[in-house]
Tab-separated table of C-alpha atoms in Angstrom:
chain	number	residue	atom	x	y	z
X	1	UNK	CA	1.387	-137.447	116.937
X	2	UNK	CA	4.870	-136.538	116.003
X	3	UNK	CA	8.034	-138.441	115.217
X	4	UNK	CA	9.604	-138.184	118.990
X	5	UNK	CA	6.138	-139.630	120.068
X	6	UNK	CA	6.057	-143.228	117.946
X	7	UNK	CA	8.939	-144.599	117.007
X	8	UNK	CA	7.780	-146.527	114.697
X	9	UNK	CA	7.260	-143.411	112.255
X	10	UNK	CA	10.949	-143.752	111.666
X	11	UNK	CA	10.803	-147.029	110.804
X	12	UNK	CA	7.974	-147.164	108.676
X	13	UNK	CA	9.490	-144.216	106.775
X	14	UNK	CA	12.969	-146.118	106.158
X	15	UNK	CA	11.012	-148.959	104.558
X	16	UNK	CA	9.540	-146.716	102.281
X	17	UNK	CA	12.412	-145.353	101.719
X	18	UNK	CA	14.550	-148.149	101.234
X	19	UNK	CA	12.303	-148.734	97.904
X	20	UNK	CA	14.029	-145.875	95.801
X	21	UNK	CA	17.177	-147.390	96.326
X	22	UNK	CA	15.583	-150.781	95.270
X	23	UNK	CA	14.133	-148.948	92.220
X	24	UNK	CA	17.382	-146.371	91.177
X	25	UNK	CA	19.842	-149.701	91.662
X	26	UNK	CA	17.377	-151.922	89.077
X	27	UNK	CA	17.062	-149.063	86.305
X	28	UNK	CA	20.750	-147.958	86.541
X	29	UNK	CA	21.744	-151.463	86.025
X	30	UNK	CA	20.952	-151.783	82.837
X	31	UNK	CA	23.386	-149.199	81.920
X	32	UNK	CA	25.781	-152.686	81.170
X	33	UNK	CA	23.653	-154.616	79.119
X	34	UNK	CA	22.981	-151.271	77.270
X	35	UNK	CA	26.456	-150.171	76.467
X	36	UNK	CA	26.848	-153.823	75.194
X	37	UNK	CA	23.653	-153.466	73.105
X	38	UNK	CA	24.094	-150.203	71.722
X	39	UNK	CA	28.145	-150.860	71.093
X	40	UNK	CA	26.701	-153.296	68.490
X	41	UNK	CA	23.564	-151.380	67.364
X	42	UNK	CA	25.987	-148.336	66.834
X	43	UNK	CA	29.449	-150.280	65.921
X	44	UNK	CA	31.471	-147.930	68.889
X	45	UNK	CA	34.492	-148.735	70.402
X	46	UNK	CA	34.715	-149.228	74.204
X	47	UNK	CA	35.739	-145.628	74.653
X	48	UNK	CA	32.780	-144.626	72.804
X	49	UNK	CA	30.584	-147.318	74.281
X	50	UNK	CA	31.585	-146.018	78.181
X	51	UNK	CA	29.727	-142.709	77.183
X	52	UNK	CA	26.448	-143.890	78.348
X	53	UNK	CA	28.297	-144.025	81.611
X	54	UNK	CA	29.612	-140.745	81.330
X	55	UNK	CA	26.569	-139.037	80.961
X	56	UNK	CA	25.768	-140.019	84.450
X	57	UNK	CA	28.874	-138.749	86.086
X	58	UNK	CA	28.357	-135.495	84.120
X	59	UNK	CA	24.872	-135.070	85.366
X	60	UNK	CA	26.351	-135.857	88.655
X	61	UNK	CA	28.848	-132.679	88.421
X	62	UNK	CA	26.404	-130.500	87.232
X	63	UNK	CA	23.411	-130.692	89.060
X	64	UNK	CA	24.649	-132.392	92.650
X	65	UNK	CA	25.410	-129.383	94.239
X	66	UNK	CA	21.780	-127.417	92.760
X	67	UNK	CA	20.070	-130.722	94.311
X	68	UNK	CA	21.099	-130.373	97.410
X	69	UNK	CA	20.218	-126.543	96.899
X	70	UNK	CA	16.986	-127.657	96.167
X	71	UNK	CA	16.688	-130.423	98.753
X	72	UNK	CA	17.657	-127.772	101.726
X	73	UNK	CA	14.879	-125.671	100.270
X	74	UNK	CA	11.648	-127.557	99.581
X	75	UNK	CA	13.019	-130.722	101.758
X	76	UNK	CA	13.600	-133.953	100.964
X	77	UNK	CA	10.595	-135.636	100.256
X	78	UNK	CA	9.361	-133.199	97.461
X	79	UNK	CA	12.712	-133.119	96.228
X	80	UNK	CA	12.343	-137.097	95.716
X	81	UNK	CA	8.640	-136.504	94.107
X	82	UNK	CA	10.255	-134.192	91.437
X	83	UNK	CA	13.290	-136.516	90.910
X	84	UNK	CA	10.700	-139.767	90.022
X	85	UNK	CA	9.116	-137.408	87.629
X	86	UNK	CA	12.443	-136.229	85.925
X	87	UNK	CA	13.573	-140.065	85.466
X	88	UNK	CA	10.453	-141.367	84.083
X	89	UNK	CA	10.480	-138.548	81.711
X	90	UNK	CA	14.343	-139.463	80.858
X	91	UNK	CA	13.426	-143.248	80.105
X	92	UNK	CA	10.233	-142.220	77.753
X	93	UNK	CA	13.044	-139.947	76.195
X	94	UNK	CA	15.089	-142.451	75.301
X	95	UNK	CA	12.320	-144.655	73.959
X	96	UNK	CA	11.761	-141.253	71.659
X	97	UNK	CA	15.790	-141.015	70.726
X	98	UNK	CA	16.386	-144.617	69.431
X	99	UNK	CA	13.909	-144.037	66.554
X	100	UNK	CA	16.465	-141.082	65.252
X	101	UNK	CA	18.715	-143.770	64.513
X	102	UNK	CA	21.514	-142.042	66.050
X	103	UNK	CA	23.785	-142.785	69.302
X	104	UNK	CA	24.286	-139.047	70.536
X	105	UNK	CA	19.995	-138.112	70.706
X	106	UNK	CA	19.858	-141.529	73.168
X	107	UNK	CA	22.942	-140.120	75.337
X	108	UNK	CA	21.046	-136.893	75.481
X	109	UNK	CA	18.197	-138.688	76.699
X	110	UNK	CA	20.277	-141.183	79.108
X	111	UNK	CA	21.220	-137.364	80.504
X	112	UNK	CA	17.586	-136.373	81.571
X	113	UNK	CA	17.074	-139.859	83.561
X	114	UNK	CA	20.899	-139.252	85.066
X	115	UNK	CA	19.727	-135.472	86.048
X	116	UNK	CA	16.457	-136.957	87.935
X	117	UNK	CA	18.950	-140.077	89.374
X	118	UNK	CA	21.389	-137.470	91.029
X	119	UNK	CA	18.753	-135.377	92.806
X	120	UNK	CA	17.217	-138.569	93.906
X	121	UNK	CA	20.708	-139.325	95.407
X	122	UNK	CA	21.317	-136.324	97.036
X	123	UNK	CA	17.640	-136.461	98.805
X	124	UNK	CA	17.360	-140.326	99.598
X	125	UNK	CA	21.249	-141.193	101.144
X	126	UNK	CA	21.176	-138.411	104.086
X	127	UNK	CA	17.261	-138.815	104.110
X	128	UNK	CA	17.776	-142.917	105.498
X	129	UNK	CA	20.553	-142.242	107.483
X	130	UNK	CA	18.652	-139.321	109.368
X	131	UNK	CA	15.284	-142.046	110.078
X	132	UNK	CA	16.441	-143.511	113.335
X	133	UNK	CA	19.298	-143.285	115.668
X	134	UNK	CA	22.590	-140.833	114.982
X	135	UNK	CA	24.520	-143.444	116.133
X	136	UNK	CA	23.251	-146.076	113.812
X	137	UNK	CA	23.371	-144.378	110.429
X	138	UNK	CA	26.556	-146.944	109.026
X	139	UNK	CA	23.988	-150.019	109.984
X	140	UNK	CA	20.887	-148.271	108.072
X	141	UNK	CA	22.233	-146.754	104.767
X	142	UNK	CA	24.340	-149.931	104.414
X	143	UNK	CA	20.737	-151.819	105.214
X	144	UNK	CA	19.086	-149.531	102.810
X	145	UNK	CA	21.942	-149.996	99.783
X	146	UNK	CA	21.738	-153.742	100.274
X	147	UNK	CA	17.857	-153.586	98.492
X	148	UNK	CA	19.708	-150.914	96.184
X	149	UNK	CA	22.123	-154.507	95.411
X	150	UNK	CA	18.438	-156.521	94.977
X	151	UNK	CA	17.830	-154.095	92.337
X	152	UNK	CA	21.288	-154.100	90.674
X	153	UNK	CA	21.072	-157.538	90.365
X	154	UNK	CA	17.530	-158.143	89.580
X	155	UNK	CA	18.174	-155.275	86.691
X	156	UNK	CA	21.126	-156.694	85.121
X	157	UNK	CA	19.215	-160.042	84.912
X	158	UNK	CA	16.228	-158.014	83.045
X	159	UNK	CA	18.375	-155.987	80.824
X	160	UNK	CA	20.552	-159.114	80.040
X	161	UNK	CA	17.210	-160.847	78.939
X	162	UNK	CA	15.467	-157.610	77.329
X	163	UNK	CA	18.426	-156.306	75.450
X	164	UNK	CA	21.140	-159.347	75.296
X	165	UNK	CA	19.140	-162.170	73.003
X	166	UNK	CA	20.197	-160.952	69.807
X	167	UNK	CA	22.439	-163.641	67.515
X	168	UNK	CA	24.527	-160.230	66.543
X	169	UNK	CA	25.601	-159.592	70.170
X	170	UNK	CA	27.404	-163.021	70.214
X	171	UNK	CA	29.913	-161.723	67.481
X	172	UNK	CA	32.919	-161.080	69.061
X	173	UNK	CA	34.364	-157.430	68.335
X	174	UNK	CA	32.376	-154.780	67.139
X	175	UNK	CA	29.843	-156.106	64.351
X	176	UNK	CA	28.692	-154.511	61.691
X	177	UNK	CA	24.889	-154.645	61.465
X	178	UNK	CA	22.579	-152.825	58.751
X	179	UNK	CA	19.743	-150.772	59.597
X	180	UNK	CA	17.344	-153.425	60.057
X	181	UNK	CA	18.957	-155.130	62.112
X	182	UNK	CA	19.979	-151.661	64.631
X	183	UNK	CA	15.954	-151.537	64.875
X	184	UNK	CA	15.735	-154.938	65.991
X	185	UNK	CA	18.164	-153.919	69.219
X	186	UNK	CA	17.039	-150.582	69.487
X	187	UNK	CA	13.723	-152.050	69.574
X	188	UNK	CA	14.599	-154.519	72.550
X	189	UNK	CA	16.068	-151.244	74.509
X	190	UNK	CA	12.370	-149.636	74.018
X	191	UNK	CA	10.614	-152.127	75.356
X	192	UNK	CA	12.764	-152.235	78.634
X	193	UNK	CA	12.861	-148.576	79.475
X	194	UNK	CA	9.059	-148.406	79.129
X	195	UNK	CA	9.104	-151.202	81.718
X	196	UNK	CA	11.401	-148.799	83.836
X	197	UNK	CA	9.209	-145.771	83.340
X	198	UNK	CA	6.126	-147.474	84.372
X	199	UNK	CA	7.914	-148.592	87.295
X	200	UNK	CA	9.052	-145.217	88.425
X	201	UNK	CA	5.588	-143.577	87.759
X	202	UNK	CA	4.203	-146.641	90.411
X	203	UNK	CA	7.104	-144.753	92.560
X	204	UNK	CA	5.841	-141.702	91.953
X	205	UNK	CA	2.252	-142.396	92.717
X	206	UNK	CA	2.761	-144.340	96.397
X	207	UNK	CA	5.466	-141.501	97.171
X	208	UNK	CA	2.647	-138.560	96.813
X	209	UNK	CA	0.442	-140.863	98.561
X	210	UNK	CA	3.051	-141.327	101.859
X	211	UNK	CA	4.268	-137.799	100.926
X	212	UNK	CA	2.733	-135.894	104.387
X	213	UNK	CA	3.752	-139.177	106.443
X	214	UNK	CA	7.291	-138.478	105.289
X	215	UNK	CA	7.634	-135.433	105.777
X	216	UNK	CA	6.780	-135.745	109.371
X	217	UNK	CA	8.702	-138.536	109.714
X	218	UNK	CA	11.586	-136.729	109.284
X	219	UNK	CA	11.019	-133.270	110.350
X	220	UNK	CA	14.475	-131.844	111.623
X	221	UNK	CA	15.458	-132.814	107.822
X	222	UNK	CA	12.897	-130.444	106.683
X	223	UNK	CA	14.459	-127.531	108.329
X	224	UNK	CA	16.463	-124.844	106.045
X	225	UNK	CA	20.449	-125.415	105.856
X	226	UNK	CA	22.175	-123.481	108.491
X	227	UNK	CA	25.513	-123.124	106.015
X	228	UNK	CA	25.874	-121.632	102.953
X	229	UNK	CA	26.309	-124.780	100.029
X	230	UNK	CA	30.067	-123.297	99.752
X	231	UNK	CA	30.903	-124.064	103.023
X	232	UNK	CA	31.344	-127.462	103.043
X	233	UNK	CA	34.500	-126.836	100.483
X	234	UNK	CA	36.451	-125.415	104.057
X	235	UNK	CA	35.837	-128.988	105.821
X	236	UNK	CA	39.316	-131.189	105.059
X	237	UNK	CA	36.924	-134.869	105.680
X	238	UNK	CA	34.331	-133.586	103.175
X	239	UNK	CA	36.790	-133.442	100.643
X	240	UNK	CA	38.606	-136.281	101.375
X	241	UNK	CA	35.397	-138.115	101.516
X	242	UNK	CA	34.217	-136.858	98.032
X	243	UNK	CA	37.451	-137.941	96.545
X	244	UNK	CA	36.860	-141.286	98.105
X	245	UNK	CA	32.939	-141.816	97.109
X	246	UNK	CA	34.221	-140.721	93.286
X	247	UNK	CA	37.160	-143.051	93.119
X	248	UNK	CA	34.757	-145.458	94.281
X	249	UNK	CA	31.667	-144.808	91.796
X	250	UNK	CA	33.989	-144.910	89.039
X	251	UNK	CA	35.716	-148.218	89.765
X	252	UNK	CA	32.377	-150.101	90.496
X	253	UNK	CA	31.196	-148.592	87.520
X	254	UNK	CA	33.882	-149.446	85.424
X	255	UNK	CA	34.201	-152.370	86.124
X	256	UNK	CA	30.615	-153.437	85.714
X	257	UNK	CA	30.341	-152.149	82.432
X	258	UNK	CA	33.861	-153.884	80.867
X	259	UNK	CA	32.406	-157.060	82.414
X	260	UNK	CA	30.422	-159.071	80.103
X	261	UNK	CA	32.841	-158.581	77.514
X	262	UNK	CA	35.589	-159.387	79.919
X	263	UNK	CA	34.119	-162.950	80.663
X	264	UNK	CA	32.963	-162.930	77.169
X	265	UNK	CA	36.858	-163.558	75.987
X	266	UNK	CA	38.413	-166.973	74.993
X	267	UNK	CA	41.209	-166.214	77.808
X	268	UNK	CA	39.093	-166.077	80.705
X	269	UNK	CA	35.661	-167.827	80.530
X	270	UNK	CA	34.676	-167.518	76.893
X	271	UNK	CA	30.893	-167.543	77.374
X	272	UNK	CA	28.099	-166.134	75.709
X	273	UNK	CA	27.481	-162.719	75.664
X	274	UNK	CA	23.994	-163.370	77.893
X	275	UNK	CA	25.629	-165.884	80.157
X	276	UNK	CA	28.519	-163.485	80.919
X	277	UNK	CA	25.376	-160.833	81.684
X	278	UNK	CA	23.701	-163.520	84.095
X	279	UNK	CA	27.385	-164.246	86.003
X	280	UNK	CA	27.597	-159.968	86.420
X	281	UNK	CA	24.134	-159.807	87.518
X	282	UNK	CA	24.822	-162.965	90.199
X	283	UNK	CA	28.491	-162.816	91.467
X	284	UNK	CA	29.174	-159.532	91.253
X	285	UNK	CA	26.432	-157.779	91.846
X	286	UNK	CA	24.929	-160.233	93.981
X	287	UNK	CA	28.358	-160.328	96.065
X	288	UNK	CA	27.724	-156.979	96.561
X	289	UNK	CA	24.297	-157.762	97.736
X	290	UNK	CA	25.532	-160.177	100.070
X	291	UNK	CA	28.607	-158.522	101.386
X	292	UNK	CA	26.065	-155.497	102.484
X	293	UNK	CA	23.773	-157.796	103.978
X	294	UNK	CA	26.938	-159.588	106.070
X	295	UNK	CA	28.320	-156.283	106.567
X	296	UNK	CA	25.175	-154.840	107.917
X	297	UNK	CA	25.838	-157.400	110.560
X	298	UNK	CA	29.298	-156.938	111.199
X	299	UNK	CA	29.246	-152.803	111.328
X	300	UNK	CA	26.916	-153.710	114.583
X	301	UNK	CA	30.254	-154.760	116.313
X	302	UNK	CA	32.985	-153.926	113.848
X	303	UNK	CA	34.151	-149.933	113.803
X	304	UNK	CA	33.125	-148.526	109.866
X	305	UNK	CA	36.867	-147.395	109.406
X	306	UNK	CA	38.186	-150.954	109.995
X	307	UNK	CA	35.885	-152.835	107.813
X	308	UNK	CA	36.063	-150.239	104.935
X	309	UNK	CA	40.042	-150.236	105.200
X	310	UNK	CA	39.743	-154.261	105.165
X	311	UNK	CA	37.635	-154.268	101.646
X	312	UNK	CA	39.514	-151.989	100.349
X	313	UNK	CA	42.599	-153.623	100.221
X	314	UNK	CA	40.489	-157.124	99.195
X	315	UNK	CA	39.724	-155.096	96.028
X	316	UNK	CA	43.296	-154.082	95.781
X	317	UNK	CA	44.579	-157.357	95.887
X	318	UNK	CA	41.299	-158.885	93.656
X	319	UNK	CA	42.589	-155.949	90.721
X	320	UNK	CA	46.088	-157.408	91.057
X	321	UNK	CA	45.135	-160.834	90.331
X	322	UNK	CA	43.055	-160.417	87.374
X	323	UNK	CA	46.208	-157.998	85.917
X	324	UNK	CA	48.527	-160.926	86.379
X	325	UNK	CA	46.337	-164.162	85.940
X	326	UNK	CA	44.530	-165.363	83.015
X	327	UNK	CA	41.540	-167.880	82.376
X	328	UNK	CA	39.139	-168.815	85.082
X	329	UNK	CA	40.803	-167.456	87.693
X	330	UNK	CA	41.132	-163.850	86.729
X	331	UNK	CA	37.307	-163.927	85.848
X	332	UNK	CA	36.109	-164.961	89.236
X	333	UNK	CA	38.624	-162.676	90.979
X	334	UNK	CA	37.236	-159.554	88.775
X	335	UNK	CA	33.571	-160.739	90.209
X	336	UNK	CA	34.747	-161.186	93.626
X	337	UNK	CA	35.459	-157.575	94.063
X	338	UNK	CA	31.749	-156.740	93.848
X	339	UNK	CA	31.588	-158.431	97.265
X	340	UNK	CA	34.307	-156.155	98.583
X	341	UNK	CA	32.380	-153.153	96.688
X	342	UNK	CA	29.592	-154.006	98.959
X	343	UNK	CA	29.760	-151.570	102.123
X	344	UNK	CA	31.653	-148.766	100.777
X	345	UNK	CA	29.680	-146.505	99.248
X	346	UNK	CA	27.224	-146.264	102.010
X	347	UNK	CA	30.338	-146.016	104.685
X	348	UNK	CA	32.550	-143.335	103.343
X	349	UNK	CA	29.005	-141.551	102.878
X	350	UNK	CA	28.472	-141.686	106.882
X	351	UNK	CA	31.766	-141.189	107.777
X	352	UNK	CA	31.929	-138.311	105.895
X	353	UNK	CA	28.617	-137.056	107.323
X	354	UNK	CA	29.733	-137.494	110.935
X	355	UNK	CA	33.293	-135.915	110.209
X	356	UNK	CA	32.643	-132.852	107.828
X	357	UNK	CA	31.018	-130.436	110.440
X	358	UNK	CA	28.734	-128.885	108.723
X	359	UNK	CA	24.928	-129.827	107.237
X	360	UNK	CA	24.028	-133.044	105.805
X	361	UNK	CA	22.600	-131.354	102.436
X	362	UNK	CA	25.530	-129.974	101.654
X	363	UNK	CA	27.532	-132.159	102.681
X	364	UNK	CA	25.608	-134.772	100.376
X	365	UNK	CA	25.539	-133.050	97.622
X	366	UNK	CA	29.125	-132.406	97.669
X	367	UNK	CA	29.879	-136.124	97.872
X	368	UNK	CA	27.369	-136.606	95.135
X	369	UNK	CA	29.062	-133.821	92.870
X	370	UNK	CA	32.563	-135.952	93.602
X	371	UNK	CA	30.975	-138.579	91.975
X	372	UNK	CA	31.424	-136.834	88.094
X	373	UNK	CA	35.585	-136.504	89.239
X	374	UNK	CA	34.765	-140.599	89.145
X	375	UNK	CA	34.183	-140.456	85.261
X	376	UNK	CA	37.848	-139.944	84.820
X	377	UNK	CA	37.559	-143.690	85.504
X	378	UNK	CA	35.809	-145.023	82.675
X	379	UNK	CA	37.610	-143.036	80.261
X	380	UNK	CA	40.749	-144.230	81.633
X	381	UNK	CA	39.381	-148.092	81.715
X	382	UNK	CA	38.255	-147.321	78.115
X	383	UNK	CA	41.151	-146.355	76.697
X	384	UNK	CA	43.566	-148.892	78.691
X	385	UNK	CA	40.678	-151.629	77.011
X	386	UNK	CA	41.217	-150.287	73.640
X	387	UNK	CA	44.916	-150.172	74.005
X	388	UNK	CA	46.460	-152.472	76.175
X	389	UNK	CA	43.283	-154.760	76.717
X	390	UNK	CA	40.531	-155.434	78.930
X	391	UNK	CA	42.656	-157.482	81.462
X	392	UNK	CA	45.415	-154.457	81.848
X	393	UNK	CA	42.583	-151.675	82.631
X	394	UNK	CA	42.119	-153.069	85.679
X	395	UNK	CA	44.952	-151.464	86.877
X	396	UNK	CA	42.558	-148.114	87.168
X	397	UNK	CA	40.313	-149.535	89.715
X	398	UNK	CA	43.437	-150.973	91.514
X	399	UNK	CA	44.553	-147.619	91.905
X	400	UNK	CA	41.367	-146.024	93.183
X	401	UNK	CA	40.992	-149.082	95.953
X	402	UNK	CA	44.071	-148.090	97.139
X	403	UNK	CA	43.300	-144.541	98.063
X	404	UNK	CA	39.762	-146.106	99.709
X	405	UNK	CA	42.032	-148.013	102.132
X	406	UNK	CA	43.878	-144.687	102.916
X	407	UNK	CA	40.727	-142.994	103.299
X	408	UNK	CA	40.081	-145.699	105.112
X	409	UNK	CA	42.963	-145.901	107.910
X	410	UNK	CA	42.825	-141.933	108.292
X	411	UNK	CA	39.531	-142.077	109.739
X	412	UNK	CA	40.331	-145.248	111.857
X	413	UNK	CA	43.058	-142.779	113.360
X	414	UNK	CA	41.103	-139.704	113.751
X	415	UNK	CA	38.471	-141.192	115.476
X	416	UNK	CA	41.720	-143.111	118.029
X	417	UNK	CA	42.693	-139.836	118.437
X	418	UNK	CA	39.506	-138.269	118.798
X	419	UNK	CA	38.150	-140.739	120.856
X	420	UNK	CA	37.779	-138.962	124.638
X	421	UNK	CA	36.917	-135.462	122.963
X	422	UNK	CA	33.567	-133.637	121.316
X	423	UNK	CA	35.776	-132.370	118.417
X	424	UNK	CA	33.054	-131.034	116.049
X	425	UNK	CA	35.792	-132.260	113.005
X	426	UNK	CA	35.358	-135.787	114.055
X	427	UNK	CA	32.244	-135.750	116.039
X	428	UNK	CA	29.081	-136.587	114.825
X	429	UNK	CA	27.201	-133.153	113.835
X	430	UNK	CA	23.494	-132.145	114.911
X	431	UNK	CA	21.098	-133.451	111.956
X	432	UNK	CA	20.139	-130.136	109.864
């Protein structure tokens, strides 16, 4: 029995499905109670510190577009099996780097988990929106990245606990610690990326178990690109939509990781380094959690374009207030944004899909690839911290909303304008 004849192969494939994003939002997570842990371990400035971040947007620019290569090739579900393997290798790596007592062998390592995390990306986004309706891909890979939320936030709380109980991580500043003390931290980051790799290789195992199930699941998926990779550079919505997704990345991102040392200062909440992990973990990654959850509800009678153009102005106005406020108030309007964060990854990623005109893997991995022009972002956020302060660098993030809610009202247009006709620009293509 095939796909077309139970439809509830589909379904049962998007719940399996929806566990990778569960599994690559928990592990990537801790990304911000690592840069915090190793800023001490290592005595880095934020610029420096932001580098774990970096190495993900560089794997990102690097491998996205081979991914999606490979994912047109040997399909999606294999592509996923070999992307579980590649990240549980990358967290035993870094396990291996800390003992070497050096920063740079640990970003190396960071790199090999970031290479698996991008292929992963580039299989599982067009791979959930495919499992069901055309017509319904906003509602399911908005469904699917609100479990990828449940991980963020469950992560951050694990990382904050793992890697955040140190005495030296409540000194404000950079401390200086001596060499047994960087194995005492280094030894907490250990023991929670051999939690994460034994996680992933549970991933790997029930994913070669449902591994034929998939792959029938999804069958028109399976079949070889029609376009060349290069082709998706000629469509004008691809590349507006990969400037979009990377703007995006790299404010979520960078704001996440300044965070807990944002809330951490005297002039906004002043508390504890762990505390200010527990308030990132459950306002703004949990707002982002719940704003995909409520706007998994509202995309059912709400057009995409509108409610993207709507949060991305929230954030825009959010960034403004923290740049001109102080205390309490800019601390909970920098969290509130993760709530506004919620549905737009997952909605300039289908709008671009339905607008770009040409396959889904290539069109993927191009918006994947756009996601290393996003670690422009960090730097920028870095060096605005180190400079100006941590309050001021919001003004990067401000910047990048803003072009979201363009993104945003240009695709509300076109598809006005586009409304009565089949134009294959605007038009949702046929699934490769």
């Amino acid at each position: 029995m095939n796909a077309a004849e139970d439809p509830r192969r589909p379904l049962l494939a998007f719940a399996a499905v929806t566990t990778l994003f569960f599994a690559w939002g928990f592990i990537t997570s801790n990304n911000d109670p690592l840069i915090v842990t190793l800023r001490a371990a290592f005595s880095l400035d934020y610029s420096e510190a932001l580098l774990t971040q970096i190495v993900f947007f560089l794997a990102y620019g690097l491998l996205s577009l081979p991914s999606a290569w490979l994912s047109s090739r040997i399909g999606p579900v294999d592509t996923i099996l070999a992307s579980l393997a590649v990240m549980a290798c990358g967290c035993v790596a870094v396990v291996f780097s800390t003992g070497a007592g050096s920063f740079w062998p640990i970003l190396a390592a960071l790199f090999v988990l970031a290479a698996g995390f991008t292929a992963l990306q580039v299989a599982a986004n067009p791979l959930a929106a495919e499992l069901g309706p055309p017509q319904r891909s906003h509602f399911r890979l908005n469904f699917a990245q609100a479990f990828n939320s449940l991980g963020v936030v469950l992560g951050v709380h694990f990382g904050s606990q793992v890697m955040l109980g140190d005495p030296v991580l409540r000194t404000s500043g950079r401390p200086i610690v001596d060499a047994a003390r960087r194995d005492m931290l280094l030894a907490a980051v250990d023991r929670a990326f051999l939690i994460m790799a034994a996680l992933l290789g549970a991933l790997l195992l029930l994913f070669a178990l449902l591994r034929r199930f998939l792959s029938s699941a999804a069958p028109n998926h399976r079949r070889a690109m029609p376009d060349r990779t290069s082709d998706v550079l000629r469509s004008r919505w691809a590349i507006f939509g990969a400037a979009a997704i990377g703007l995006y990345v790299g404010a979520e991102v960078s704001i996440g990781s300044i965070m807990i040392n944002f809330l951490n200062q005297p002039n906004v909440l002043g508390v504890p380094l762990e505390h200010a992990g527990g308030y990132l973990a459950n306002f703004y990654w949990g707002g982002a959690l719940v704003g995909r959850l409520v706007g998994t509800l509202l995309l059912t009678r709400v057009r995409a374009a509108r409610l993207l153009a709507t949060c991305g102005l929230a954030a825009v106005l959010l960034c403004v207030t923290v740049i001109v406020s102080h205390g309490p108030v800019a601390g909970y309007a920098a969290l509130a944004i993760g709530l506004f964060n919620s549905i737009m990854f997952p909605t300039i990623f289908t709008i671009t899909l339905e607008r770009s005109g040409v396959s889904q893997s290539s069109t993927s991995g191009l918006l994947c690839l756009a996601i290393f022009g996003g670690a422009i972002l960090p730097l920028a956020v870095g060096a605005m911290a180190d400079r100006f302060g941590l309050g001021l660098s919001f003004v990067v993030p401000l910047a990048a909303y803003a072009f979201i809610a363009l993104f945003a009202l240009a695709a509300r247009e076109s598809a006005a304008s586009a409304a009565p006709s089949h134009d294959p620009a605007t038009s949702v293509p046929p699934i490769p």
